[in-house]
Every structure is written in C-alpha cells, then in structure tokens.
Short mmCIF file of C-alpha atoms in Angstrom, two decimals:
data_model
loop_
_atom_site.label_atom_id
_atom_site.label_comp_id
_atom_site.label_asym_id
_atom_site.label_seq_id
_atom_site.Cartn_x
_atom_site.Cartn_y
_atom_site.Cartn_z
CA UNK A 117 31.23 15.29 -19.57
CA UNK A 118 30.30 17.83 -22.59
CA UNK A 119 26.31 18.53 -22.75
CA UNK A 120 26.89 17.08 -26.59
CA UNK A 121 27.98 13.31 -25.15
CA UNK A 122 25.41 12.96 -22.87
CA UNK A 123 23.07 14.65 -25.19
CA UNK A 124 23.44 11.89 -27.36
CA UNK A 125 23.36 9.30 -24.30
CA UNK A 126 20.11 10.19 -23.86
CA UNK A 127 18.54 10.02 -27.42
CA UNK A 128 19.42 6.45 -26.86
CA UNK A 129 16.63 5.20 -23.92
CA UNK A 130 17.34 2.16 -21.74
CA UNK A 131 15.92 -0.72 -23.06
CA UNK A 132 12.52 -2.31 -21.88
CA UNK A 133 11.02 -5.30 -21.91
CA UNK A 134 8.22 -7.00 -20.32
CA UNK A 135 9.56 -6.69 -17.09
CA UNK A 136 12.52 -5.32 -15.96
CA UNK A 137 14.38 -7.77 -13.99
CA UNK A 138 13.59 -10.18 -17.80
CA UNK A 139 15.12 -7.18 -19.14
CA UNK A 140 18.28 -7.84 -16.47
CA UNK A 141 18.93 -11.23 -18.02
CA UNK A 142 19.30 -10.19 -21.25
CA UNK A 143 21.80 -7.62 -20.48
CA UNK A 144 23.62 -10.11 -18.69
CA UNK A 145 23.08 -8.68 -15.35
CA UNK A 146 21.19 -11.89 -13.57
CA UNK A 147 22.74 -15.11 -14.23
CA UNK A 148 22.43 -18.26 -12.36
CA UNK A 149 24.78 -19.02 -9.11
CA UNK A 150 24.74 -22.94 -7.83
CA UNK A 151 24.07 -23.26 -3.52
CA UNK A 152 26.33 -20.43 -2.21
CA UNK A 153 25.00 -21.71 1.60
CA UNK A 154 21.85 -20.06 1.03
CA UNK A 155 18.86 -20.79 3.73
CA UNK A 156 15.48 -22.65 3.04
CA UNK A 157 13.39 -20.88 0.64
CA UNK A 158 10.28 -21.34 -1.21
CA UNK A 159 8.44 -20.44 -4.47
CA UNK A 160 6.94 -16.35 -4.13
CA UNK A 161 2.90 -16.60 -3.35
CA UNK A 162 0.97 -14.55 -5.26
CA UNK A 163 1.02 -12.13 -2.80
CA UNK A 164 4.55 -12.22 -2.68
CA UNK A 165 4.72 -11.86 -6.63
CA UNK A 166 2.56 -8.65 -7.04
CA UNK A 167 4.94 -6.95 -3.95
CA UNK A 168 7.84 -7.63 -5.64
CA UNK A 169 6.27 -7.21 -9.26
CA UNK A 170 5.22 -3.68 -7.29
CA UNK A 171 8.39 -2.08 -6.38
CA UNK A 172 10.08 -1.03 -9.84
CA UNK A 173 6.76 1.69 -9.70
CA UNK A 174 7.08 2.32 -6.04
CA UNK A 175 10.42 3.31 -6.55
CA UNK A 176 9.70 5.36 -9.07
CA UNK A 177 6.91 7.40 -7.92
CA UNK A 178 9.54 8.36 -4.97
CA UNK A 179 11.98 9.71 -7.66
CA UNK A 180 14.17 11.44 -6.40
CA UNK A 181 16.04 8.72 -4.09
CA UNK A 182 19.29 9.16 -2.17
CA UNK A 183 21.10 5.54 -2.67
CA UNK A 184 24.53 4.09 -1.14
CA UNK A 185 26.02 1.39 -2.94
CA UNK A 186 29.10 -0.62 -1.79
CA UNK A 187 30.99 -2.49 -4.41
CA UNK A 188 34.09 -4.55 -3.38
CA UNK A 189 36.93 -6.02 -5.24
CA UNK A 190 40.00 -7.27 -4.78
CA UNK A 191 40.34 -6.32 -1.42
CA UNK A 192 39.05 -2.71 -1.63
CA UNK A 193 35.65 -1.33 -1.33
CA UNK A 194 34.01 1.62 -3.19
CA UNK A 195 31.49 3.52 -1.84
CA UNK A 196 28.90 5.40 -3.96
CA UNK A 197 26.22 7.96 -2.10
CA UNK A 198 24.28 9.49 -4.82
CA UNK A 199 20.75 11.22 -6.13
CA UNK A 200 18.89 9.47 -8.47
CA UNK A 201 16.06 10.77 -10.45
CA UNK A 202 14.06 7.53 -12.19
CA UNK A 203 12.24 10.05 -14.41
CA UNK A 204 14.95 11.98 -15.80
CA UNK A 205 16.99 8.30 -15.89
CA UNK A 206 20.06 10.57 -14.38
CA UNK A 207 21.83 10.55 -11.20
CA UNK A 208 25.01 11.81 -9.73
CA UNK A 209 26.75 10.96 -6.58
CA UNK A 210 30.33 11.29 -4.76
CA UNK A 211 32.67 8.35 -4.71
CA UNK A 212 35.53 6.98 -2.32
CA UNK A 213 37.74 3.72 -2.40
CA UNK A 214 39.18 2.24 0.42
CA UNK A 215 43.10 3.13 0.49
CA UNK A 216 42.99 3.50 -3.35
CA UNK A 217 43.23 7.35 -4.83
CA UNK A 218 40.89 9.83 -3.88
CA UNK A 219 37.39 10.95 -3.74
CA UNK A 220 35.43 12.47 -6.83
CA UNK A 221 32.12 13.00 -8.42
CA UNK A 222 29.56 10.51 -11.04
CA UNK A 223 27.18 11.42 -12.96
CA UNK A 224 25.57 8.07 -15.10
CA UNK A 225 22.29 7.50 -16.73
CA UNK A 226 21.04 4.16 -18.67
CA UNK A 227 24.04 4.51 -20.87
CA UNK A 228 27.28 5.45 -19.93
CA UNK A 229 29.43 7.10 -16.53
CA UNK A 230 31.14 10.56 -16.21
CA UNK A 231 34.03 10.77 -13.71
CA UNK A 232 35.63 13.69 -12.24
CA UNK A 233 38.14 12.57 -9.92
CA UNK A 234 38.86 14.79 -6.54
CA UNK A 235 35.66 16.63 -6.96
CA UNK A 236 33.47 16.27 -3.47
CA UNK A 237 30.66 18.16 -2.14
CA UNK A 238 30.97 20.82 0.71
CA UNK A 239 28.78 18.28 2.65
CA UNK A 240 26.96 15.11 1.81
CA UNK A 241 23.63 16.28 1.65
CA UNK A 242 21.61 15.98 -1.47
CA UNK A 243 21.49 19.30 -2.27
CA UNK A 244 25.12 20.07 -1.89
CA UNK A 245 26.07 17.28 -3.92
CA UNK A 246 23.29 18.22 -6.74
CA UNK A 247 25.19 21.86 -6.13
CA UNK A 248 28.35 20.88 -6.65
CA UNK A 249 27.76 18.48 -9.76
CA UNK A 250 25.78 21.67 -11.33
CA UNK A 251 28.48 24.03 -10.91
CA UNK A 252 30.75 21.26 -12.83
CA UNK A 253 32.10 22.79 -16.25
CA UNK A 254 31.65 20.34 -18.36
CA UNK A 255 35.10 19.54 -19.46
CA UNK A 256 35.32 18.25 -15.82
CA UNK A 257 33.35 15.08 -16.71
CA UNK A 258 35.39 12.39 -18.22
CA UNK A 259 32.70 10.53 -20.20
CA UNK A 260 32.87 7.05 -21.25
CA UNK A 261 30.77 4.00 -22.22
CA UNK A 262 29.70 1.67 -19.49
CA UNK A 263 32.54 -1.50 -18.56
CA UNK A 264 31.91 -5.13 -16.96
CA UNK A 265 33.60 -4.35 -14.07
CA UNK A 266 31.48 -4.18 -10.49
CA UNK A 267 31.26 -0.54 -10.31
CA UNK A 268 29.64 -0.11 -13.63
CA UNK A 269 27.31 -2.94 -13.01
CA UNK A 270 26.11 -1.68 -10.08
CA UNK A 271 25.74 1.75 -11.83
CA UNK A 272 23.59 0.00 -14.77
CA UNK A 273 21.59 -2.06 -11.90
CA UNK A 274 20.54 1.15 -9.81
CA UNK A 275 18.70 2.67 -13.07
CA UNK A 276 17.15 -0.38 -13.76
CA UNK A 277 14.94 -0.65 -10.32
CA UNK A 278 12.48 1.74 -11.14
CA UNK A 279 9.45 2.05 -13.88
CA UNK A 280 6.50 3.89 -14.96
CA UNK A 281 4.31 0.52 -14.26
CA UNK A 282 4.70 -2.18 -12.22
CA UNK A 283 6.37 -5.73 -13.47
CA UNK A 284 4.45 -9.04 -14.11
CA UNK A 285 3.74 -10.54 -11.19
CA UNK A 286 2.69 -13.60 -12.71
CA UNK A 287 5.93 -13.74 -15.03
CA UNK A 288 8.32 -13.33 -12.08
CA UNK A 289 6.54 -16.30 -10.44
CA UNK A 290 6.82 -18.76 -13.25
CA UNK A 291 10.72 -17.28 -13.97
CA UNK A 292 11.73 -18.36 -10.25
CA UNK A 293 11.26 -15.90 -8.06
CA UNK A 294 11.69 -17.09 -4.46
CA UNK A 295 11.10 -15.63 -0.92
CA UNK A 296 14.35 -16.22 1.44
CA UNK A 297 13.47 -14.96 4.79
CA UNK A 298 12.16 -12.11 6.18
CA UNK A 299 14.24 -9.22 7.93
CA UNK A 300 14.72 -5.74 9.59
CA UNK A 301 16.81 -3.42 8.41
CA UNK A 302 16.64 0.05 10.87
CA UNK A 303 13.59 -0.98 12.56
CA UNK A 304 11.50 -2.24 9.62
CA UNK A 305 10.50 -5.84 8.24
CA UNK A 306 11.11 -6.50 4.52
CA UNK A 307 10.56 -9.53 2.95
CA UNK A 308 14.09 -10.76 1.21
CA UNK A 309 13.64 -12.67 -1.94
CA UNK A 310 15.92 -13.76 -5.10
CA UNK A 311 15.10 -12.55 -8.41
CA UNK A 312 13.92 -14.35 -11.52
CA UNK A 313 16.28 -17.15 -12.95
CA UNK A 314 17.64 -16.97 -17.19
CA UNK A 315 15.67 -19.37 -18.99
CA UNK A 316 18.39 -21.40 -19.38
CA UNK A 317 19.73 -21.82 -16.01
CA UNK A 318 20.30 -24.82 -14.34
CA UNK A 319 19.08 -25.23 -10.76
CA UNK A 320 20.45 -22.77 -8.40
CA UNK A 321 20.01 -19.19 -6.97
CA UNK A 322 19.30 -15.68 -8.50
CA UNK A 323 22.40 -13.08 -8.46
CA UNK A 324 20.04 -10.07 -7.35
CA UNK A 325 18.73 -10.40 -4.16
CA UNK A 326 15.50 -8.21 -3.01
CA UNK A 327 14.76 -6.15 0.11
CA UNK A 328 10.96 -5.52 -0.20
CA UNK A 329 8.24 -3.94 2.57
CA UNK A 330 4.63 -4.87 2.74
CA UNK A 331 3.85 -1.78 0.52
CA UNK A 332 6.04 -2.68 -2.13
CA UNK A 333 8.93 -0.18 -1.55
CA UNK A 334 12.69 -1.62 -2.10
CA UNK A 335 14.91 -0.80 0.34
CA UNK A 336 18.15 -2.99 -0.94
CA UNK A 337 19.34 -4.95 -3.44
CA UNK A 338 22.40 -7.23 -3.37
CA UNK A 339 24.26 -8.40 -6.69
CA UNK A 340 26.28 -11.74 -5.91
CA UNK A 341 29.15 -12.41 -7.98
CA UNK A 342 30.07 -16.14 -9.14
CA UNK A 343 32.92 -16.02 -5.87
CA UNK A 344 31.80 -16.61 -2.44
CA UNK A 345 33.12 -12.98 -1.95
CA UNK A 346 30.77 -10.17 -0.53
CA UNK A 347 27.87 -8.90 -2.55
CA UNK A 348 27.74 -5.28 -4.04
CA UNK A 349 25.13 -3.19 -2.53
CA UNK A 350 22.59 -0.97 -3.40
CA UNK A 351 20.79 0.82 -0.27
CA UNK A 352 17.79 3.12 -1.22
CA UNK A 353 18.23 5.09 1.75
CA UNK A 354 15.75 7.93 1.52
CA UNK A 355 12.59 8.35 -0.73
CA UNK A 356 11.36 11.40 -2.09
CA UNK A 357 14.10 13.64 -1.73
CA UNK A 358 13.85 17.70 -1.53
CA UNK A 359 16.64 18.02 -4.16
CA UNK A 360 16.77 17.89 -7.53
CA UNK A 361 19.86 16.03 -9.89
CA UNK A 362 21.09 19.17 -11.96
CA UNK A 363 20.66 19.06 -15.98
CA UNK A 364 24.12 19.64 -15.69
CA UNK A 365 26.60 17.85 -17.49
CA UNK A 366 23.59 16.08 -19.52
CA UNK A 367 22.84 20.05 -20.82
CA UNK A 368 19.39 21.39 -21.49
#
C-alpha cells in the first residue's frame, strides 16, 4: 500500500461517539440475534457496568497488543496473528486460510486493509512480523476500502476495542448489557457478558460477546453472525508488547 493511500486513510479518524460499542451499532457492527441457545443471564450490576465500560481504556493503555482472530466461513477458517497499536490506530499481522491459497501479510487501520499475499515473517514473533511488514516496499500492499465480509468486520471490530477514556457505564446498562457466566480462559476468571442492544431491537441477544477480568482488561471478544455457525474471534493474547507496528506502508 503506497505511503500516499494510507496517508490519506489516516486524515480521515475513526468515528466516535459516546461510547464505542453505541458507536458499533451505528456502523452496523452489533445488531440484534433472537435465542441462539444462550444460558441464563441477567442485567450487568453497576459493578459489572463500570468493568466493562473500563476495558476500551485498559486496552488501550496496553497498546501495543499481540491479537489472534479466527474468522470462519463457508467451511474454511482464517487465521489472523497480528500487532496492534490503539494509539497509532494501525496494526499489521500475517494471515493463513485453511486449504484456501497461501499465507501473506495485513496491514489495516480504522479505514481500510492492505494485502500482500505470500508475504510471512521469518518467525511469528512480534518483532519479526513488525520487521518484515517494515521492510515491505510499498507497491507490495494492495490497498483497498474495507468490505462486509467476516474478515473485514473483524478487522474494523479489533480497532474499535480500545480508547483514550473509558465508556459509559451507565449507558451500557440502560442499552442492555448483560452478564452470561463467568469463565477461565488459561488459568484466569473473566466475566463473559453480551454487549449493548440497537435501539430498535426486538428482544434477543447482543452479536459481540465480552471476555472481561476483575481489572477491566479484555481478553476476547466473539462476533456471532445471524447463522448458528461458529463465532469469529478476537483473542488479545499479550498486553504491552516490546515491539513496535512500523510507519511503514502508512509513511511518515
């Protein structure tokens, strides 16, 4: 992707609103799903709220993160394991797909996706991957505008977890919010809870679905599509990362 594209990508700032996940309904992100054999659950305290409301900043402040996000459809299953740096609202990351072409690099921000297919890192450490996207020329990047498809939704979705500030607590209460269950994922408890619901939902449950510890860090998010088919994953695996995502192909 030429430094002029993305230059112009980012004059052009994601969006805010008055929360995030609000600002995930109106870009279509969080809609409404009816049942899908979900367990008991239970309006967030207010405990619950300012946790939740917590972890856009939490996630933030550990900028940068390594993430792994696992998007099926139709049968195959793509695997993203990227760097993300909230601040800089850019991130890069290597890509595979289960018996479908080969490997290759990403590099997306609020706005749009470069590709360069059959590009992989000696390793898949951070910093080899931040390497090998910086030494990239940058007619290697295929740039393009962001799609509907899973992949680019889940691209969009991993930007959009962290902030500057926290979110309302009090707003994602009165929009639905609801604690499922709690869990352990590698030896750890989070609390699991579905997101806000669009204004104008009917009754039912939240697509995103929220991993969150006691401190307020997010550790997963699930997207559930309107099938009964699996969810696309994002796993923030490790916080606070000794690498950094290159300026390269963004430029300056």
């Amino acid at each position: 992707m030429s430094p002029a594209v993305f230059s112009a990508v980012r004059s052009r700032p994601l969006a805010t609103t008055a929360t995030a996940l609000t600002g995930l309904l109106a870009a279509g992100l969080l809609l409404a799903l009816p049942g899908h054999g979900a367990p008991a659950s239970r309006p967030v305290t207010t405990d619950e709220a300012a946790r939740l409301a917590l972890s856009r900043l939490t996630s933030y402040e550990a900028s940068p993160v390594l993430v792994d996000i696992t998007v099926p459809s139709d049968g195959t299953r793509t695997l993203v394991h990227g760097l993300v740096d909230f601040r800089a609202h850019h991130a890069v990351g290597s890509y595979t797909t289960d018996g479908v072409g080969g490997p290759g690099l990403l590099a997306w921000d609020g706005n749009g996706v470069g590709v360069a297919p059959g590009k992989q890192p000696a390793d898949p450490g951070p910093a080899a991957l931040a390497l090998t996207a910086d030494q990239m020329p940058p007619q290697a990047w295929s740039p393009r505008a962001y799609t509907t498809d899973r992949l680019d939704t889940a691209l969009r979705l991993t930007m959009a977890v962290a902030a500057d500030r926290p979110d309302n607590a009090e707003l994602l209460a009165q929009s639905g919010a609801r604690w499922l269950r709690d869990e352990q994922l590698d030896g750890h408890r989070y609390g699991v809870f579905s997101g806000p619901l669009p204004r104008d939902a009917a009754a039912g449950q939240s697509h995103l679905v929220y991993w969150v510890d006691q401190d307020g860090n997010l550790r997963r998010l699930e997207l559930r599509g309107a099938d009964s088919g699996p969810p696309t994953t994002i796993d923030l695996t490790e916080r606070h990362v000794d690498a950094r995502v290159p300026a390269a192909p963004w430029g300056g």
